[in-house]
PDB file of C-alpha atoms in Angstrom:
ATOM      1  CA  ASP H 139      -0.029  -0.004   0.025  1.00 56.00           C
ATOM      2  CA  THR H 140       1.783   3.081  -1.248  1.00 78.00           C
ATOM      3  CA  GLY H 141      -0.766   5.580  -0.097  1.00 92.00           C
ATOM      4  CA  VAL H 142      -2.224   8.524  -2.045  1.00 95.00           C
ATOM      5  CA  SER H 143       0.217  10.339  -4.272  1.00 96.00           C
ATOM      6  CA  GLN H 144      -0.069  13.718  -5.887  1.00 97.00           C
ATOM      7  CA  ASN H 145       2.002  15.466  -8.599  1.00 97.00           C
ATOM      8  CA  PRO H 146       3.481  17.916  -8.792  1.00 97.00           C
ATOM      9  CA  ARG H 147       4.109  18.786  -5.094  1.00 96.00           C
ATOM     10  CA  HIS H 148       4.610  22.429  -5.949  1.00 97.00           C
ATOM     11  CA  LYS H 149       3.532  24.579  -8.960  1.00 97.00           C
ATOM     12  CA  ILE H 150       4.251  28.191  -9.583  1.00 98.00           C
ATOM     13  CA  THR H 151       2.410  29.794 -12.445  1.00 98.00           C
ATOM     14  CA  LYS H 152       1.613  33.195 -13.808  1.00 97.00           C
ATOM     15  CA  ARG H 153      -1.922  34.528 -13.600  1.00 97.00           C
ATOM     16  CA  GLY H 154      -3.942  33.505 -16.605  1.00 97.00           C
ATOM     17  CA  GLN H 155      -2.092  30.286 -17.251  1.00 98.00           C
ATOM     18  CA  ASN H 156      -3.749  26.814 -16.985  1.00 98.00           C
ATOM     19  CA  VAL H 157      -2.522  24.191 -14.607  1.00 98.00           C
ATOM     20  CA  THR H 158      -3.238  20.596 -14.107  1.00 98.00           C
ATOM     21  CA  PHE H 159      -2.662  18.415 -11.076  1.00 97.00           C
ATOM     22  CA  ARG H 160      -2.732  14.632 -10.750  1.00 98.00           C
ATOM     23  CA  CYS H 161      -3.895  12.372  -7.927  1.00 98.00           C
ATOM     24  CA  ASP H 162      -3.250   8.625  -7.705  1.00 97.00           C
ATOM     25  CA  PRO H 163      -5.404   7.102  -5.051  1.00 95.00           C
ATOM     26  CA  ILE H 164      -4.881   3.950  -2.966  1.00 93.00           C
ATOM     27  CA  SER H 165      -5.350   1.180  -5.555  1.00 89.00           C
ATOM     28  CA  GLU H 166      -8.386  -0.504  -4.097  1.00 85.00           C
ATOM     29  CA  HIS H 167     -10.234   2.760  -3.231  1.00 90.00           C
ATOM     30  CA  ASN H 168     -13.165   3.553  -5.502  1.00 90.00           C
ATOM     31  CA  ARG H 169     -13.871   6.999  -4.015  1.00 92.00           C
ATOM     32  CA  LEU H 170     -11.714  10.012  -4.669  1.00 94.00           C
ATOM     33  CA  TYR H 171     -12.046  13.551  -3.335  1.00 95.00           C
ATOM     34  CA  TRP H 172     -10.477  16.913  -4.029  1.00 97.00           C
ATOM     35  CA  TYR H 173     -10.091  19.631  -1.389  1.00 97.00           C
ATOM     36  CA  ARG H 174      -8.582  23.047  -1.263  1.00 97.00           C
ATOM     37  CA  GLN H 175      -6.753  24.357   1.778  1.00 96.00           C
ATOM     38  CA  THR H 176      -5.681  27.985   2.273  1.00 94.00           C
ATOM     39  CA  LEU H 177      -3.344  29.188   4.943  1.00 89.00           C
ATOM     40  CA  GLY H 178      -4.835  28.995   8.482  1.00 87.00           C
ATOM     41  CA  GLN H 179      -7.889  27.150   7.364  1.00 92.00           C
ATOM     42  CA  GLY H 180      -9.117  23.556   7.252  1.00 94.00           C
ATOM     43  CA  PRO H 181      -9.582  21.801   3.947  1.00 95.00           C
ATOM     44  CA  GLU H 182     -12.686  22.750   1.879  1.00 95.00           C
ATOM     45  CA  PHE H 183     -14.374  20.116  -0.164  1.00 94.00           C
ATOM     46  CA  LEU H 184     -14.308  20.666  -4.018  1.00 95.00           C
ATOM     47  CA  THR H 185     -15.549  17.552  -5.688  1.00 95.00           C
ATOM     48  CA  TYR H 186     -15.902  13.737  -5.381  1.00 92.00           C
ATOM     49  CA  PHE H 187     -15.776  10.727  -7.658  1.00 92.00           C
ATOM     50  CA  GLN H 188     -17.117   7.264  -7.277  1.00 90.00           C
ATOM     51  CA  ASN H 189     -15.193   5.219  -9.803  1.00 89.00           C
ATOM     52  CA  GLU H 190     -15.228   7.370 -12.937  1.00 89.00           C
ATOM     53  CA  ALA H 191     -18.478   9.213 -12.075  1.00 89.00           C
ATOM     54  CA  GLN H 192     -18.265  12.723 -10.667  1.00 88.00           C
ATOM     55  CA  LEU H 193     -21.044  12.695  -8.149  1.00 87.00           C
ATOM     56  CA  GLU H 194     -20.786  15.894  -6.194  1.00 84.00           C
ATOM     57  CA  LYS H 195     -19.364  19.339  -6.826  1.00 85.00           C
ATOM     58  CA  SER H 196     -19.021  22.158  -4.330  1.00 87.00           C
ATOM     59  CA  ARG H 197     -20.115  25.691  -5.209  1.00 83.00           C
ATOM     60  CA  LEU H 198     -16.408  26.509  -4.644  1.00 82.00           C
ATOM     61  CA  LEU H 199     -15.664  24.753  -7.954  1.00 85.00           C
ATOM     62  CA  SER H 200     -16.040  27.549 -10.449  1.00 88.00           C
ATOM     63  CA  ASP H 201     -16.393  27.095 -14.129  1.00 92.00           C
ATOM     64  CA  ARG H 202     -12.645  27.463 -14.473  1.00 95.00           C
ATOM     65  CA  PHE H 203     -12.114  24.235 -12.510  1.00 95.00           C
ATOM     66  CA  SER H 204     -12.618  20.815 -14.025  1.00 95.00           C
ATOM     67  CA  ALA H 205     -11.886  17.401 -12.660  1.00 96.00           C
ATOM     68  CA  GLU H 206     -11.773  13.998 -14.325  1.00 95.00           C
ATOM     69  CA  ARG H 207     -11.253  10.444 -13.424  1.00 95.00           C
ATOM     70  CA  PRO H 208     -11.364   8.754 -16.793  1.00 90.00           C
ATOM     71  CA  LYS H 209     -10.859   5.143 -15.902  1.00 85.00           C
ATOM     72  CA  GLY H 210     -11.765   5.218 -12.259  1.00 84.00           C
ATOM     73  CA  SER H 211      -8.116   5.208 -11.209  1.00 90.00           C
ATOM     74  CA  PHE H 212      -6.100   8.393 -11.200  1.00 96.00           C
ATOM     75  CA  SER H 213      -7.744  11.798 -11.353  1.00 97.00           C
ATOM     76  CA  THR H 214      -6.802  15.177 -12.704  1.00 97.00           C
ATOM     77  CA  LEU H 215      -7.848  18.674 -11.496  1.00 97.00           C
ATOM     78  CA  GLU H 216      -7.443  21.453 -14.011  1.00 97.00           C
ATOM     79  CA  ILE H 217      -7.671  25.180 -13.358  1.00 97.00           C
ATOM     80  CA  GLN H 218      -8.011  27.405 -16.332  1.00 97.00           C
ATOM     81  CA  ARG H 219      -7.106  31.045 -16.420  1.00 97.00           C
ATOM     82  CA  THR H 220      -5.596  30.993 -12.938  1.00 97.00           C
ATOM     83  CA  GLU H 221      -6.129  33.804 -10.619  1.00 96.00           C
ATOM     84  CA  GLN H 222      -4.115  34.877  -7.539  1.00 96.00           C
ATOM     85  CA  GLY H 223      -7.041  33.743  -5.389  1.00 95.00           C
ATOM     86  CA  ASP H 224      -6.483  30.230  -6.605  1.00 96.00           C
ATOM     87  CA  SER H 225      -3.156  30.079  -4.658  1.00 97.00           C
ATOM     88  CA  ALA H 226      -3.658  27.296  -2.152  1.00 97.00           C
ATOM     89  CA  MET H 227      -2.788  23.730  -1.271  1.00 96.00           C
ATOM     90  CA  TYR H 228      -4.882  21.268  -3.287  1.00 97.00           C
ATOM     91  CA  LEU H 229      -5.404  18.020  -1.477  1.00 97.00           C
ATOM     92  CA  CYS H 230      -6.572  14.654  -2.820  1.00 97.00           C
ATOM     93  CA  ALA H 231      -8.044  11.973  -0.681  1.00 96.00           C
ATOM     94  CA  SER H 232      -9.384   8.482  -1.313  1.00 94.00           C
ATOM     95  CA  SER H 233     -11.790   6.200   0.441  1.00 91.00           C
ATOM     96  CA  PRO H 234     -12.676   2.479   0.228  1.00 84.00           C
ATOM     97  CA  SER H 235     -16.297   2.720   1.351  1.00 69.00           C
ATOM     98  CA  THR H 236     -19.164   4.797   2.544  1.00 64.00           C
ATOM     99  CA  ASN H 237     -17.910   5.370   6.017  1.00 68.00           C
ATOM    100  CA  TYR H 238     -16.319   8.599   5.091  1.00 71.00           C
ATOM    101  CA  GLU H 239     -12.900   7.599   6.283  1.00 85.00           C
ATOM    102  CA  GLN H 240     -10.572   9.382   3.832  1.00 92.00           C
ATOM    103  CA  TYR H 241      -6.857   9.037   3.370  1.00 93.00           C
ATOM    104  CA  PHE H 242      -5.011  12.124   2.150  1.00 95.00           C
ATOM    105  CA  GLY H 243      -2.189  12.714  -0.187  1.00 96.00           C
ATOM    106  CA  PRO H 244       0.625  15.213   0.420  1.00 95.00           C
ATOM    107  CA  GLY H 245      -1.052  17.854  -1.628  1.00 96.00           C
ATOM    108  CA  THR H 246      -0.032  20.147  -4.487  1.00 97.00           C
ATOM    109  CA  ARG H 247       0.868  23.686  -3.423  1.00 96.00           C
ATOM    110  CA  LEU H 248      -0.095  26.227  -6.142  1.00 98.00           C
ATOM    111  CA  THR H 249       1.280  29.706  -6.177  1.00 97.00           C
ATOM    112  CA  VAL H 250      -0.138  32.138  -8.729  1.00 97.00           C
ATOM    113  CA  THR H 251       2.001  35.139  -9.337  1.00 96.00           C
TER     114      THR H 251
ATOM    115  CA  ALA N 453     -25.344  22.809   5.999  1.00 73.00           C
ATOM    116  CA  GLN N 454     -23.091  21.172   8.529  1.00 84.00           C
ATOM    117  CA  THR N 455     -20.549  23.340  10.376  1.00 92.00           C
ATOM    118  CA  VAL N 456     -17.571  22.378  12.497  1.00 96.00           C
ATOM    119  CA  THR N 457     -16.164  24.773  15.138  1.00 97.00           C
ATOM    120  CA  GLN N 458     -12.814  24.536  16.825  1.00 97.00           C
ATOM    121  CA  SER N 459     -12.653  27.365  19.370  1.00 96.00           C
ATOM    122  CA  GLN N 460      -8.992  26.902  20.301  1.00 97.00           C
ATOM    123  CA  PRO N 461      -6.627  28.305  17.587  1.00 96.00           C
ATOM    124  CA  GLU N 462      -3.659  27.224  19.668  1.00 97.00           C
ATOM    125  CA  MET N 463      -2.914  25.013  22.585  1.00 97.00           C
ATOM    126  CA  SER N 464       0.308  24.363  24.416  1.00 97.00           C
ATOM    127  CA  VAL N 465       1.201  21.397  26.669  1.00 97.00           C
ATOM    128  CA  GLN N 466       4.224  20.172  28.473  1.00 97.00           C
ATOM    129  CA  GLU N 467       5.633  16.875  27.198  1.00 97.00           C
ATOM    130  CA  ALA N 468       4.139  13.831  29.034  1.00 97.00           C
ATOM    131  CA  GLU N 469       1.124  15.797  30.101  1.00 97.00           C
ATOM    132  CA  THR N 470      -2.509  15.394  28.916  1.00 98.00           C
ATOM    133  CA  VAL N 471      -4.219  17.869  26.628  1.00 98.00           C
ATOM    134  CA  THR N 472      -7.809  18.108  25.374  1.00 98.00           C
ATOM    135  CA  LEU N 473      -8.811  19.760  22.047  1.00 98.00           C
ATOM    136  CA  SER N 474     -12.344  20.940  21.642  1.00 98.00           C
ATOM    137  CA  CYS N 475     -14.719  20.577  18.729  1.00 98.00           C
ATOM    138  CA  THR N 476     -18.418  21.253  18.312  1.00 98.00           C
ATOM    139  CA  TYR N 477     -20.520  20.723  15.253  1.00 97.00           C
ATOM    140  CA  ASP N 478     -23.955  21.485  13.992  1.00 94.00           C
ATOM    141  CA  THR N 479     -26.091  18.990  12.082  1.00 91.00           C
ATOM    142  CA  SER N 480     -29.623  17.902  11.782  1.00 89.00           C
ATOM    143  CA  GLU N 481     -28.663  14.337  10.847  1.00 88.00           C
ATOM    144  CA  SER N 482     -28.760  11.471  13.234  1.00 87.00           C
ATOM    145  CA  ASP N 483     -26.289   9.233  11.312  1.00 89.00           C
ATOM    146  CA  TYR N 484     -22.837  10.567  10.668  1.00 92.00           C
ATOM    147  CA  TYR N 485     -19.156  10.165  11.387  1.00 92.00           C
ATOM    148  CA  LEU N 486     -16.678  12.380  13.156  1.00 95.00           C
ATOM    149  CA  PHE N 487     -12.889  12.409  12.720  1.00 96.00           C
ATOM    150  CA  TRP N 488      -9.741  13.996  14.082  1.00 98.00           C
ATOM    151  CA  TYR N 489      -6.984  14.482  11.635  1.00 97.00           C
ATOM    152  CA  LYS N 490      -3.417  15.511  12.367  1.00 97.00           C
ATOM    153  CA  GLN N 491      -1.384  17.638   9.929  1.00 95.00           C
ATOM    154  CA  PRO N 492       2.254  18.044  10.899  1.00 92.00           C
ATOM    155  CA  PRO N 493       4.160  21.043   9.445  1.00 87.00           C
ATOM    156  CA  SER N 494       4.658  20.578   5.692  1.00 79.00           C
ATOM    157  CA  ARG N 495       3.395  17.021   5.882  1.00 83.00           C
ATOM    158  CA  GLN N 496       0.228  15.244   4.860  1.00 89.00           C
ATOM    159  CA  MET N 497      -3.010  14.909   6.803  1.00 93.00           C
ATOM    160  CA  ILE N 498      -3.075  11.799   8.900  1.00 95.00           C
ATOM    161  CA  LEU N 499      -6.262  10.201  10.344  1.00 95.00           C
ATOM    162  CA  VAL N 500      -5.936  10.074  14.179  1.00 97.00           C
ATOM    163  CA  ILE N 501      -9.327   8.644  15.281  1.00 96.00           C
ATOM    164  CA  ARG N 502     -12.943   8.159  14.067  1.00 94.00           C
ATOM    165  CA  GLN N 503     -16.268   7.945  15.775  1.00 95.00           C
ATOM    166  CA  GLU N 504     -19.564   6.705  14.390  1.00 92.00           C
ATOM    167  CA  ALA N 505     -22.514   8.694  15.756  1.00 92.00           C
ATOM    168  CA  TYR N 506     -24.574   5.591  16.344  1.00 90.00           C
ATOM    169  CA  LYS N 507     -21.953   4.166  18.783  1.00 90.00           C
ATOM    170  CA  GLN N 508     -22.205   5.340  22.317  1.00 86.00           C
ATOM    171  CA  GLN N 509     -18.791   4.114  23.274  1.00 91.00           C
ATOM    172  CA  ASN N 510     -15.986   6.626  22.826  1.00 94.00           C
ATOM    173  CA  ALA N 511     -13.336   5.686  20.381  1.00 93.00           C
ATOM    174  CA  THR N 512      -9.732   5.100  21.622  1.00 94.00           C
ATOM    175  CA  GLU N 513      -6.553   4.684  19.714  1.00 93.00           C
ATOM    176  CA  ASN N 514      -3.563   4.197  22.005  1.00 95.00           C
ATOM    177  CA  ARG N 515      -2.831   7.626  23.608  1.00 97.00           C
ATOM    178  CA  PHE N 516      -5.691   9.270  21.742  1.00 97.00           C
ATOM    179  CA  SER N 517      -9.324   9.211  22.922  1.00 97.00           C
ATOM    180  CA  VAL N 518     -12.411  11.147  22.266  1.00 97.00           C
ATOM    181  CA  ASN N 519     -15.298  12.399  24.368  1.00 97.00           C
ATOM    182  CA  PHE N 520     -18.336  12.144  22.107  1.00 96.00           C
ATOM    183  CA  GLN N 521     -21.414  13.963  23.436  1.00 96.00           C
ATOM    184  CA  LYS N 522     -24.094  13.520  20.761  1.00 94.00           C
ATOM    185  CA  ALA N 523     -26.768  15.580  22.370  1.00 94.00           C
ATOM    186  CA  ALA N 524     -24.372  18.454  22.931  1.00 96.00           C
ATOM    187  CA  LYS N 525     -22.865  17.966  19.497  1.00 96.00           C
ATOM    188  CA  SER N 526     -19.383  17.956  21.038  1.00 97.00           C
ATOM    189  CA  PHE N 527     -16.454  15.843  20.019  1.00 97.00           C
ATOM    190  CA  SER N 528     -13.237  16.502  21.921  1.00 98.00           C
ATOM    191  CA  LEU N 529      -9.838  14.837  21.539  1.00 98.00           C
ATOM    192  CA  LYS N 530      -7.704  13.874  24.490  1.00 98.00           C
ATOM    193  CA  ILE N 531      -4.073  13.186  23.958  1.00 98.00           C
ATOM    194  CA  SER N 532      -2.397  11.431  26.953  1.00 98.00           C
ATOM    195  CA  ASP N 533       1.317  11.400  27.625  1.00 97.00           C
ATOM    196  CA  SER N 534       2.000  14.118  24.998  1.00 98.00           C
ATOM    197  CA  GLN N 535       5.053  13.463  22.893  1.00 97.00           C
ATOM    198  CA  LEU N 536       7.092  15.939  20.822  1.00 96.00           C
ATOM    199  CA  GLY N 537       5.903  14.189  17.694  1.00 95.00           C
ATOM    200  CA  ASP N 538       2.329  15.101  18.568  1.00 97.00           C
ATOM    201  CA  ALA N 539       3.046  18.734  17.640  1.00 97.00           C
ATOM    202  CA  ALA N 540       0.882  19.542  14.627  1.00 97.00           C
ATOM    203  CA  MET N 541      -2.366  21.145  13.467  1.00 97.00           C
ATOM    204  CA  TYR N 542      -5.334  19.119  14.568  1.00 98.00           C
ATOM    205  CA  PHE N 543      -8.532  19.267  12.491  1.00 98.00           C
ATOM    206  CA  CYS N 544     -11.973  18.015  13.525  1.00 98.00           C
ATOM    207  CA  ALA N 545     -14.088  16.780  10.614  1.00 96.00           C
ATOM    208  CA  TYR N 546     -17.631  15.760  10.053  1.00 95.00           C
ATOM    209  CA  GLY N 547     -18.858  13.341   7.435  1.00 91.00           C
ATOM    210  CA  GLY N 548     -22.462  12.535   6.634  1.00 83.00           C
ATOM    211  CA  GLY N 549     -25.811  14.025   5.894  1.00 65.00           C
ATOM    212  CA  GLY N 550     -25.720  12.950   2.231  1.00 65.00           C
ATOM    213  CA  ALA N 551     -22.707  15.098   1.503  1.00 63.00           C
ATOM    214  CA  ASP N 552     -19.813  12.927   0.654  1.00 74.00           C
ATOM    215  CA  GLY N 553     -17.092  15.426   1.283  1.00 88.00           C
ATOM    216  CA  LEU N 554     -15.853  16.036   4.828  1.00 92.00           C
ATOM    217  CA  THR N 555     -16.535  19.372   6.562  1.00 94.00           C
ATOM    218  CA  PHE N 556     -13.516  20.524   8.558  1.00 96.00           C
ATOM    219  CA  GLY N 557     -13.008  22.948  11.378  1.00 97.00           C
ATOM    220  CA  LYS N 558     -10.289  25.652  11.138  1.00 96.00           C
ATOM    221  CA  GLY N 559      -7.912  23.644  13.202  1.00 97.00           C
ATOM    222  CA  THR N 560      -5.997  23.798  16.509  1.00 98.00           C
ATOM    223  CA  HIS N 561      -2.333  24.316  16.497  1.00 97.00           C
ATOM    224  CA  LEU N 562      -0.868  22.046  19.239  1.00 98.00           C
ATOM    225  CA  ILE N 563       2.532  22.979  20.666  1.00 97.00           C
ATOM    226  CA  ILE N 564       4.451  20.455  22.861  1.00 97.00           C
ATOM    227  CA  GLN N 565       6.829  22.037  25.292  1.00 96.00           C
ATOM    228  CA  PRO N 566       9.906  19.859  26.065  1.00 94.00           C
TER     229      PRO N 566
END
């Protein structure tokens, strides 16, 4: 069990550029979650997949954000036309069942300059 | 919508002593889960302990235990025999009510004094 992995770990981009992050969940977990965490705050839920189906999206997920999990394994989170307010840690978590117990990856820290 | 409140932004405890971190939540659901997560500096979130709302018995994991008061909607974490490695941000989280994402509090920064 290698745990949840995320790449890249750090990303610096200029405002207006597009960025894409990848999450690889624990292999037997069929549920995958994305969160955003800003400094001094707890993680905020963005979206959730069960297998390849995106079942829930937070109102925080603006039209510039899109997430996919094409084969029910890894997932990508894309942010288009980045803004300085998008600077945050983006966390991915996976879960094996409906008991809400989620295992987190190390996160991708995004800095928009 | 569910909310989670951690009223202690920072707590400090001497090594080997006991500390209790507070958490309250608001929900209209009867079936849900509660969690404490630990986030060391620059490291990933680690699940410390979980509690199912339908269980009356408080969860315990080694030096970590909870005091779950369902009627009061309170879920505190007690850390016994504090160790330097316990220093971290601690987040209380709620799961349930048909929302599949967890709702987190703002966290408590725990400092362990040697």
